[in-house]
Amino acid sequence: LAVPWRWRCSPHRGGAGCPPAWQVRAAFLRFFQERHGHRCLPSTSVRPRGDPRLLFVNAGMNQFKPIFLGTVHPRSELAQHRRVVNSQKCVRAGGKHNDLEDVGRDTSHHTFFEMLGNWSFGDYFKEEACSMAWELLTEVYKIPRDRLYVTYFGGDSSLGLSADEECRDVWLRLGVPASHVLPFPLKDNFWEMGNTGPCGPCTEIHYDHVGGGRNAAVLVNQGSPDVVEIWNLVFMQYNREVEGNLLPLPQHHVDTGMGLERLVAVLQNKRSNYDTDLFTPILDAIHKGCRGPKYQGLVGDADIGRVDMAYRVVADHVRTLCVCITDGIYPGLSGAELVLRRILRRAVRFCSEVLHAPPGLLASLVPTVVEVLGDAYPELMRNADQIMDIINENEAAFLSSLECGRRIIERTVQQMEPSTNFPAEVAWSLYGNLGFPLDLIDLMLEEKGISLDSAAFNELALEDAKRKAGGPQAGQPEDTNTHLDVHSLAQLRSNNVPTTDDSPKYAYTLGQHGQYEFSPCQATVLMLYKDQSLQKEVGAGQRCGVILDRTNFYAEQGGQASDQGYMMRLGQQDILFPVESVCLCGGYVVHEVTAVETLCAGDQVQLFVDEAQRLACMTNHTATHLLNFALRHVLGDNTEQRGSHVTAERLRFDFDAKDPVTVEQLQQVEQVVQDVIKRNEVVHMAEVPLTLARRVQGLRTVDEGYPDPVRIVSLGVPVESVLTCDSEAAMQTSVELCCGTHLLQTGAVEDLAIISERQLVKGISRVIAVTGGQAKQAREVGQCLAMEVDSVSLRMKQRTTSIPEMQNLSKEVGQLTKVVASTAMPQWQRKELQTILKALQRTANTAVKKLEIQQAKEKAQSLLAKHCNQSVIIDTIPADSLSILMKVVNQLCDKSPGTSVLLLSPQVSGEVLCACQVSKNCHNMFSAADWAVAVCTQMEGKAGGSHVVAKGSGKAKGMQGALTTALEFAQSKL
């Protein structure tokens, strides 16, 4: 293998002979690609695809899980892989693998890292994998053999697993000394994907930083910074069953992973990953930006003021932010977005509190990160400006939240009783709503000599976790009757059971009168699946999965919900087997059925799809393509789809959007869709080779695996035309790769109304739309509500002088606001009406306030005339509300500054309102709050306020006594 540099690393740290990181990465990929016939694949996004249980891609193997599980579609590109190599972007923060709180404390942990890996899918195994690894490390990278130690699985008697002597013998044959080949137990050398699934023994390669001819075997796997693991080779040969037992996998795989950061540290003779050229340019940029002391690489107590820890935190976190934002994960309020928000805020805190850097430092590091990683991941270069904008916006929001949180803590502490704990609900609100860091709350309270009610706080956290776990976002366990396990899939293939021919799902035509006609489908039951095992027979009343040789049912995929319907056994027209859901697994379509009678393999069945539900899904799926095209047409070609879901009732579409969509843009999008509907364009569909499809200019695709050949859906332009060389037809219409079922002409959509649009997180918007009759109904409802808003607006302009009338109008506006917010109607119209209603609410509130002030002024003048030149005024007056009563008190005190006032107002309900104000001359003599409490207590009521003003209420039967108490209280103080 030709290498472009001398791999002889200098024995001195940072010697000139050490290779830069980009060459280390390139040599790894080229070694497996050129010397050992591996296919080099690009890194996938760090946003997991099709795995709701993962927050981030955290290992190189994530994208290959369908192969390990056997669920990969046999016609997909993924299924063709045998030998693969890549450098995968990984994030470990949140979830099972969470390094976030460790980052910065030492010199090895990271939230973002690159995983170099090579894979074999049923091709080579232990002998070749170990040989390749040894060859690369010792012959290409020229790592001294005496510094390398290898470990292997030492067996586990409780599982009945013997030591992996096959692996041990491979290393010995490669010339590794027996003293450097070490057995370790299950926790160190047995790798598992999760609680269930493929797993197997692994062998790890460790490097001794010290060397010098010593034997460092006793330091392997002991957490020593001198002897570190650099490469893990996993041999997937078992499957962990639900019961916990291990069964041999039908096909063996190899999955290896080596952290680039740690490998570069070895090859550049560094003890710390942060001393390599993957980090030093970023650390230099931090120093330049904060102008504090230079980074020295100190840890623990030696790192005075945690300055070096701050350097490491900021350098690591800004890399993670760049990669995640580029891959469409933005700081937000749940899931991966919430974790990224915490990462950003942790970095901001270290910037401001430890490094004393000015705002904006974090975003200023983005160009340096792009310079370091951009060659390997060019998408970073394309998104640099967007990354900086998002970091700056979120930093500004966090700094504002910190200030707000500090004020809330100060105010809460002032109102607390002495010797009490800080209220947990306030701390939880700060943590959950403002994103205020918990350790900062503890620190601020500690400075004030107060502690948090930790038990109550933990209880609130537990309740929140339970609520989230029970919600729709939680990854629900897969249905054991429709998701085929790896052994059942292997058994089907070994028994030569053919995959399901599901092409009849596309067998429908337009009838003479424009109605859709779905062709009947007859099929044979090949196998039944129940409780994770294949069966030939299932009894009456049992739920099971039915595998047929062919089907016209659509299995849930590509964002479209599965068909429903029923099947009948031939010759038994009176017995229906309801089909509740349909799933595609490894090329087999599994129908979830409740057997009303015994069902057997070999039975002949007739299939009946629920045509109304299917047609509604077809309508909404075609409408989704129209919507995608219209959004790009109105918002620009950079608008990329982030996800979609199509059901019979509605469609949901997520897309990139830097700013919320405006009213005008929503109207334009709907208009573009309606224009294509009116033209009744033909929907062209055809299967073409995947390589040919990818050449189409302007093709809309989603980040997912497609079977080969792939289905192209083109609106208005024949597929042959968009495939023509240099054709720009796809730029002018909707052309997408799609396996869904669609209308044959766009006119059947009839209408589309966007009934919701909101930003999920900064940069990603979600729209929900309805079609046909539902869209028409939404528009009619919108028109009715618009007329109601017009009516209120007209009555508001008539300027009534009655406070009750104006208050009723204000209530009517409030009720209308709620109805407009919750009713299905065009979103552009909702936004317009909400703007009008907001203005009307302001107008009504202002009018009520003005009328109250006018009424209060009149009452105050009357009282002043009645109580001329008195130092205390105590009286009863009619007042419609406590607000008016308080205004009368204020007006009296304004007009007679030396007078203290207490007024009571009996209400029709039997309640008595109380309001009072103490003049400035009397502030040192008595409190308004004490005055009101004394009076309202006499009326069996409550009161509260400040030294100057107070208010309260009580019962009418105590009013006369209250007036006496009011006078006596004032006289006793004066």
Coordinates of N, CA and C in Angstrom, one line a residue, residues 21-22 25 87 89 112-114 260-261 277-279 281-282 315-316 318-320 322-323 366-381:
A21 N -3.9 14.2 11.2 CA -5.1 13.4 11.4 C -5.8 13.0 10.1
W22 N -5.8 13.9 9.2 CA -6.6 13.6 7.9 C -5.9 12.5 7.2
R25 N -6.8 9.1 8.9 CA -8.1 8.7 8.5 C -8.1 8.1 7.1
S87 N -15.6 5.9 8.0 CA -15.3 6.7 9.2 C -16.7 7.4 9.5
K89 N -19.4 9.5 11.8 CA -19.6 10.6 12.8 C -20.5 10.0 13.9
F112 N -18.6 14.2 20.7 CA -18.5 13.8 19.3 C -17.1 13.2 19.0
F113 N -17.2 12.1 18.3 CA -15.9 11.5 17.9 C -16.1 10.8 16.6
E114 N -15.0 10.4 15.9 CA -15.1 9.6 14.7 C -14.7 8.2 14.9
L260 N -10.9 7.5 16.1 CA -9.8 8.2 15.3 C -9.0 9.1 16.3
E261 N -9.7 9.7 17.2 CA -9.0 10.7 18.1 C -7.9 10.0 18.9
D277 N -3.7 17.3 16.4 CA -4.1 18.4 15.5 C -5.6 18.3 15.2
L278 N -6.4 17.4 15.8 CA -7.8 17.5 15.7 C -8.4 18.5 16.6
F279 N -7.6 18.9 17.7 CA -8.1 19.8 18.7 C -7.2 21.1 18.8
P281 N -5.9 23.3 16.8 CA -6.3 24.6 16.2 C -7.5 25.2 16.9
I282 N -8.4 24.4 17.4 CA -9.6 24.9 18.1 C -9.2 25.5 19.4
A315 N -14.0 23.1 23.3 CA -13.4 22.6 22.0 C -14.2 21.3 21.6
D316 N -14.6 20.5 22.6 CA -15.3 19.3 22.3 C -16.8 19.7 21.9
V318 N -18.1 22.4 20.7 CA -18.4 23.1 19.5 C -18.3 22.2 18.3
R319 N -17.4 21.2 18.4 CA -17.4 20.1 17.3 C -18.7 19.4 17.2
T320 N -19.3 19.0 18.4 CA -20.6 18.4 18.4 C -21.7 19.2 17.8
C322 N -21.4 21.7 15.7 CA -21.3 21.8 14.2 C -21.8 20.6 13.5
V323 N -21.5 19.4 14.0 CA -21.9 18.2 13.3 C -23.4 18.0 13.4
V366 N -16.5 28.2 14.8 CA -17.1 27.3 13.8 C -16.1 27.2 12.5
P367 N -15.6 28.3 12.0 CA -14.7 28.2 10.9 C -13.5 27.3 11.1
T368 N -13.0 27.4 12.4 CA -11.8 26.5 12.7 C -12.2 25.0 12.7
V369 N -13.4 24.7 13.2 CA -13.9 23.3 13.2 C -14.1 22.9 11.8
V370 N -14.6 23.7 10.9 CA -14.9 23.4 9.5 C -13.5 23.1 8.8
E371 N -12.5 23.9 9.2 CA -11.2 23.8 8.6 C -10.6 22.4 9.0
V372 N -10.8 22.0 10.3 CA -10.3 20.7 10.7 C -11.0 19.5 10.2
L373 N -12.4 19.6 10.1 CA -13.2 18.4 9.7 C -13.8 18.5 8.3
G374 N -13.7 19.7 7.7 CA -14.4 19.9 6.4 C -14.0 19.0 5.3
D375 N -12.7 18.6 5.2 CA -12.3 17.7 4.1 C -13.0 16.4 4.2
A376 N -13.1 15.8 5.4 CA -13.7 14.5 5.6 C -15.3 14.6 5.5
Y377 N -15.8 15.7 5.9 CA -17.3 15.9 6.0 C -17.6 17.2 5.3
P378 N -17.6 17.3 4.0 CA -17.8 18.6 3.3 C -19.1 19.3 3.5
E379 N -20.1 18.5 4.1 CA -21.4 19.2 4.4 C -21.2 20.3 5.4
L380 N -20.2 20.2 6.2 CA -19.9 21.2 7.2 C -19.6 22.6 6.6
M381 N -18.9 22.5 5.4 CA -18.5 23.7 4.7 C -19.8 24.4 4.2

